[in-house]
Amino acid sequence: MPDARDVTPYDALLLLSFGGPEGPDDVVPFLENVTRGRGIPKERLKEVGQHYFLFGGVSPINDQNRALLDALRKDFADHGLDLPVYWGNRNWAPYLTDTLREMVRDGRRRILVLATSAYASYSGCRQYRENLADALTALESEGLELPEVDKLRHYFNHPGFLEPMIDGVLRSLAELDEDVRDGAHLAFSTHSIPTASADTSGPVEDHGDGGAYVRQHLDVAKLIADAVRERTGVDHPWQLVYQSRSGAPHIPWLEPDICDHLEERHAAGVPAVVIAPIGFVSDHMEVLYDLDTEAKAKAEELGLPMRRSATVGADPRFAAAIRELVAERAAAERGQEVTPCALGALGASHDLCPVGCCPARAPRPAAAGADSTYA
């Protein structure tokens, strides 16, 4: 690893996330931000907002991002890394444009971006790059000096992302009764997306048959299942499953849905299931509702013992992984030879998104890629 204390040429890290409401009055305006341009009536948004109202109108994602910020700042300080960390969101305060404006006024000129999405996809990568371009355009219109912005590579197969999830699955297995534990099925869950988006995820050479999105998740699932087998001596059957589908029913999305999968596994005689939400960085609303509410209710209806393992969240190993990724990218930008840290069959992802990577639904400017409007 390069010297973690030397992060030149970078002078700041930006945590870029989705955002979420922090009270009942925020829910509909937040959903209007998320669905802007789709023409969805306010009454329909109120129906969708019931998921948030069940939890007091508050999404846990903002507090989870605050915890991750604290973990990053502590890790950086403990390792002598003098790099300020900022936070901006796509859909709610603190908004990305406001945060970038603050960074520019603080004198930040070379910014690294950490997106709270570990995998390749339009919504998990390209759309964040479009958001960055929109924010830079806004700052340019205000006459501000624009910073140079780079995005950290996908970290789905970094040990600091994998190890906390492995431990979470092991803890969940240990919570099951002994008579069902060894026969437990592992359901590795991630966000469903339209199959057309999945097929074009990642670089052009990865397009087709689920694209990089599915391949990356399958690689992570296998790495975790293999680690569980090595540490317990039990070879648990597993499958990649999906949750949180939305959109028109006639458009194909990735399947099977987690609740359908629980029914199928129960019918097949599986004695218990551990659901591992590998597609999510933290226990935000989709994890709490789709897994801890809907999937849990389905398992109880079936009489199927079920446990849900933890996401990475603000685990110190994840914070350390981000520090390593920052040092790795900084060294590469300085022209040093770097061996990226990655496990599994796919190797380390690209630093710079190539042309055609996770293409937009309609052409839009993007930052931090080979096709960037802004460097």
GROMACS .gro file of N, CA, C and O in nm, residues 61-120:
model
  240
   61ILE      N    1  -3.114   0.685   0.684
   61ILE     CA    2  -2.992   0.699   0.606
   61ILE      C    3  -2.908   0.819   0.648
   61ILE      O    4  -2.785   0.814   0.646
   62ASN      N    5  -2.973   0.928   0.689
   62ASN     CA    6  -2.895   1.046   0.724
   62ASN      C    7  -2.813   1.024   0.851
   62ASN      O    8  -2.695   1.060   0.856
   63ASP      N    9  -2.874   0.965   0.954
   63ASP     CA   10  -2.797   0.935   1.075
   63ASP      C   11  -2.687   0.834   1.046
   63ASP      O   12  -2.578   0.840   1.104
   64GLN      N   13  -2.714   0.740   0.955
   64GLN     CA   14  -2.612   0.642   0.920
   64GLN      C   15  -2.496   0.708   0.847
   64GLN      O   16  -2.379   0.671   0.867
   65ASN      N   17  -2.526   0.807   0.764
   65ASN     CA   18  -2.418   0.881   0.699
   65ASN      C   19  -2.339   0.964   0.800
   65ASN      O   20  -2.217   0.977   0.787
   66ARG      N   21  -2.407   1.020   0.899
   66ARG     CA   22  -2.336   1.095   1.003
   66ARG      C   23  -2.241   1.001   1.080
   66ARG      O   24  -2.129   1.040   1.113
   67ALA      N   25  -2.288   0.880   1.106
   67ALA     CA   26  -2.202   0.783   1.176
   67ALA      C   27  -2.082   0.746   1.089
   67ALA      O   28  -1.970   0.732   1.139
   68LEU      N   29  -2.104   0.730   0.958
   68LEU     CA   30  -1.993   0.698   0.869
   68LEU      C   31  -1.895   0.815   0.860
   68LEU      O   32  -1.773   0.794   0.859
   69LEU      N   33  -1.947   0.937   0.856
   69LEU     CA   34  -1.857   1.054   0.858
   69LEU      C   35  -1.770   1.053   0.983
   69LEU      O   36  -1.648   1.077   0.975
   70ASP      N   37  -1.831   1.026   1.098
   70ASP     CA   38  -1.754   1.021   1.223
   70ASP      C   39  -1.647   0.912   1.216
   70ASP      O   40  -1.533   0.932   1.260
   71ALA      N   41  -1.685   0.795   1.161
   71ALA     CA   42  -1.589   0.685   1.152
   71ALA      C   43  -1.474   0.719   1.059
   71ALA      O   44  -1.357   0.687   1.088
   72LEU      N   45  -1.504   0.783   0.947
   72LEU     CA   46  -1.398   0.822   0.852
   72LEU      C   47  -1.304   0.924   0.916
   72LEU      O   48  -1.181   0.912   0.906
   73ARG      N   49  -1.361   1.025   0.980
   73ARG     CA   50  -1.278   1.129   1.040
   73ARG      C   51  -1.190   1.072   1.151
   73ARG      O   52  -1.074   1.110   1.165
   74LYS      N   53  -1.246   0.981   1.229
   74LYS     CA   54  -1.166   0.918   1.335
   74LYS      C   55  -1.054   0.834   1.276
   74LYS      O   56  -0.938   0.842   1.321
   75ASP      N   57  -1.086   0.753   1.176
   75ASP     CA   58  -0.984   0.669   1.114
   75ASP      C   59  -0.875   0.755   1.051
   75ASP      O   60  -0.755   0.725   1.066
   76PHE      N   61  -0.913   0.859   0.979
   76PHE     CA   62  -0.815   0.946   0.916
   76PHE      C   63  -0.724   1.008   1.021
   76PHE      O   64  -0.601   1.010   1.005
   77ALA      N   65  -0.783   1.059   1.128
   77ALA     CA   66  -0.703   1.123   1.234
   77ALA      C   67  -0.610   1.022   1.301
   77ALA      O   68  -0.493   1.052   1.328
   78ASP      N   69  -0.661   0.902   1.328
   78ASP     CA   70  -0.580   0.800   1.394
   78ASP      C   71  -0.461   0.758   1.309
   78ASP      O   72  -0.361   0.708   1.363
   79HIS      N   73  -0.469   0.775   1.179
   79HIS     CA   74  -0.362   0.732   1.088
   79HIS      C   75  -0.286   0.849   1.028
   79HIS      O   76  -0.214   0.832   0.929
   80GLY      N   77  -0.304   0.967   1.086
   80GLY     CA   78  -0.225   1.082   1.044
   80GLY      C   79  -0.260   1.135   0.906
   80GLY      O   80  -0.176   1.199   0.842
   81LEU      N   81  -0.383   1.108   0.861
   81LEU     CA   82  -0.425   1.155   0.730
   81LEU      C   83  -0.503   1.286   0.746
   81LEU      O   84  -0.611   1.289   0.805
   82ASP      N   85  -0.446   1.392   0.697
   82ASP     CA   86  -0.506   1.525   0.710
   82ASP      C   87  -0.590   1.553   0.585
   82ASP      O   88  -0.544   1.616   0.490
   83LEU      N   89  -0.714   1.504   0.586
   83LEU     CA   90  -0.803   1.520   0.471
   83LEU      C   91  -0.944   1.549   0.523
   83LEU      O   92  -1.008   1.463   0.583
   84PRO      N   93  -0.994   1.671   0.502
   84PRO     CA   94  -1.129   1.703   0.548
   84PRO      C   95  -1.234   1.623   0.472
   84PRO      O   96  -1.218   1.594   0.353
   85VAL      N   97  -1.341   1.586   0.543
   85VAL     CA   98  -1.448   1.505   0.484
   85VAL      C   99  -1.578   1.585   0.488
   85VAL      O  100  -1.618   1.633   0.594
   86TYR      N  101  -1.641   1.600   0.372
   86TYR     CA  102  -1.768   1.670   0.358
   86TYR      C  103  -1.877   1.569   0.320
   86TYR      O  104  -1.849   1.456   0.282
   87TRP      N  105  -2.003   1.618   0.325
   87TRP     CA  106  -2.116   1.530   0.296
   87TRP      C  107  -2.221   1.606   0.214
   87TRP      O  108  -2.262   1.716   0.251
   88GLY      N  109  -2.263   1.546   0.103
   88GLY     CA  110  -2.370   1.602   0.022
   88GLY      C  111  -2.460   1.492  -0.031
   88GLY      O  112  -2.416   1.379  -0.052
   89ASN      N  113  -2.588   1.525  -0.052
   89ASN     CA  114  -2.688   1.428  -0.097
   89ASN      C  115  -2.747   1.462  -0.233
   89ASN      O  116  -2.749   1.579  -0.273
   90ARG      N  117  -2.799   1.360  -0.296
   90ARG     CA  118  -2.869   1.375  -0.424
   90ARG      C  119  -3.008   1.436  -0.405
   90ARG      O  120  -3.050   1.522  -0.484
   91ASN      N  121  -3.082   1.393  -0.302
   91ASN     CA  122  -3.225   1.423  -0.294
   91ASN      C  123  -3.271   1.497  -0.169
   91ASN      O  124  -3.390   1.525  -0.156
   92TRP      N  125  -3.182   1.526  -0.075
   92TRP     CA  126  -3.224   1.597   0.046
   92TRP      C  127  -3.102   1.663   0.110
   92TRP      O  128  -2.988   1.630   0.078
   93ALA      N  129  -3.131   1.755   0.201
   93ALA     CA  130  -3.024   1.829   0.268
   93ALA      C  131  -2.936   1.734   0.350
   93ALA      O  132  -2.986   1.639   0.409
   94PRO      N  133  -2.804   1.762   0.351
   94PRO     CA  134  -2.733   1.867   0.279
   94PRO      C  135  -2.722   1.834   0.130
   94PRO      O  136  -2.671   1.727   0.093
   95TYR      N  137  -2.772   1.924   0.045
   95TYR     CA  138  -2.771   1.900  -0.098
   95TYR      C  139  -2.630   1.910  -0.156
   95TYR      O  140  -2.548   1.990  -0.110
   96LEU      N  141  -2.606   1.829  -0.259
   96LEU     CA  142  -2.474   1.822  -0.321
   96LEU      C  143  -2.425   1.959  -0.367
   96LEU      O  144  -2.310   1.995  -0.341
   97THR      N  145  -2.508   2.035  -0.436
   97THR     CA  146  -2.464   2.165  -0.486
   97THR      C  147  -2.422   2.257  -0.372
   97THR      O  148  -2.319   2.326  -0.382
   98ASP      N  149  -2.499   2.256  -0.264
   98ASP     CA  150  -2.464   2.340  -0.149
   98ASP      C  151  -2.330   2.298  -0.088
   98ASP      O  152  -2.248   2.382  -0.050
   99THR      N  153  -2.309   2.168  -0.079
   99THR     CA  154  -2.184   2.119  -0.022
   99THR      C  155  -2.065   2.151  -0.111
   99THR      O  156  -1.959   2.194  -0.063
  100LEU      N  157  -2.080   2.132  -0.242
  100LEU     CA  158  -1.970   2.167  -0.333
  100LEU      C  159  -1.939   2.316  -0.327
  100LEU      O  160  -1.822   2.356  -0.331
  101ARG      N  161  -2.042   2.399  -0.316
  101ARG     CA  162  -2.020   2.543  -0.303
  101ARG      C  163  -1.939   2.573  -0.176
  101ARG      O  164  -1.845   2.654  -0.178
  102GLU      N  165  -1.976   2.507  -0.067
  102GLU     CA  166  -1.902   2.524   0.059
  102GLU      C  167  -1.756   2.481   0.042
  102GLU      O  168  -1.664   2.549   0.091
  103MET      N  169  -1.734   2.371  -0.027
  103MET     CA  170  -1.598   2.321  -0.046
  103MET      C  171  -1.515   2.418  -0.128
  103MET      O  172  -1.398   2.445  -0.096
  104VAL      N  173  -1.575   2.474  -0.233
  104VAL     CA  174  -1.503   2.572  -0.315
  104VAL      C  175  -1.467   2.695  -0.231
  104VAL      O  176  -1.354   2.746  -0.238
  105ARG      N  177  -1.561   2.741  -0.152
  105ARG     CA  178  -1.535   2.859  -0.069
  105ARG      C  179  -1.434   2.830   0.040
  105ARG      O  180  -1.370   2.922   0.091
  106ASP      N  181  -1.421   2.701   0.077
  106ASP     CA  182  -1.317   2.662   0.173
  106ASP      C  183  -1.181   2.644   0.106
  106ASP      O  184  -1.083   2.606   0.173
  107GLY      N  185  -1.175   2.664  -0.025
  107GLY     CA  186  -1.049   2.654  -0.097
  107GLY      C  187  -1.015   2.516  -0.148
  107GLY      O  188  -0.901   2.491  -0.189
  108ARG      N  189  -1.112   2.425  -0.152
  108ARG     CA  190  -1.085   2.289  -0.200
  108ARG      C  191  -1.082   2.290  -0.353
  108ARG      O  192  -1.176   2.338  -0.417
  109ARG      N  193  -0.977   2.235  -0.410
  109ARG     CA  194  -0.960   2.241  -0.555
  109ARG      C  195  -0.947   2.105  -0.621
  109ARG      O  196  -0.958   2.091  -0.741
  110ARG      N  197  -0.921   1.999  -0.543
  110ARG     CA  198  -0.908   1.864  -0.600
  110ARG      C  199  -0.981   1.769  -0.505
  110ARG      O  200  -0.932   1.738  -0.394
  111ILE      N  201  -1.096   1.722  -0.548
  111ILE     CA  202  -1.189   1.652  -0.459
  111ILE      C  203  -1.206   1.508  -0.502
  111ILE      O  204  -1.227   1.479  -0.621
  112LEU      N  205  -1.198   1.417  -0.406
  112LEU     CA  206  -1.233   1.276  -0.427
  112LEU      C  207  -1.374   1.253  -0.376
  112LEU      O  208  -1.413   1.307  -0.272
  113VAL      N  209  -1.451   1.173  -0.449
  113VAL     CA  210  -1.590   1.147  -0.413
  113VAL      C  211  -1.608   1.000  -0.377
  113VAL      O  212  -1.567   0.910  -0.452
  114LEU      N  213  -1.669   0.975  -0.263
  114LEU     CA  214  -1.708   0.842  -0.219
  114LEU      C  215  -1.860   0.832  -0.228
  114LEU      O  216  -1.931   0.900  -0.154
  115ALA      N  217  -1.912   0.753  -0.321
  115ALA     CA  218  -2.056   0.732  -0.332
  115ALA      C  219  -2.096   0.614  -0.244
  115ALA      O  220  -2.024   0.514  -0.235
  116THR      N  221  -2.213   0.625  -0.181
  116THR     CA  222  -2.258   0.516  -0.093
  116THR      C  223  -2.329   0.408  -0.176
  116THR      O  224  -2.441   0.366  -0.147
  117SER      N  225  -2.261   0.364  -0.278
  117SER     CA  226  -2.304   0.252  -0.362
  117SER      C  227  -2.179   0.180  -0.408
  117SER      O  228  -2.089   0.241  -0.465
  118ALA      N  229  -2.173   0.050  -0.381
  118ALA     CA  230  -2.049  -0.025  -0.402
  118ALA      C  231  -2.037  -0.086  -0.540
  118ALA      O  232  -1.929  -0.133  -0.576
  119TYR      N  233  -2.145  -0.084  -0.618
  119TYR     CA  234  -2.150  -0.163  -0.741
  119TYR      C  235  -2.173  -0.073  -0.864
  119TYR      O  236  -2.218   0.040  -0.853
  120ALA      N  237  -2.149  -0.131  -0.981
  120ALA     CA  238  -2.171  -0.061  -1.106
  120ALA      C  239  -2.319  -0.068  -1.145
  120ALA      O  240  -2.378  -0.176  -1.146
   0.00000   0.00000   0.00000
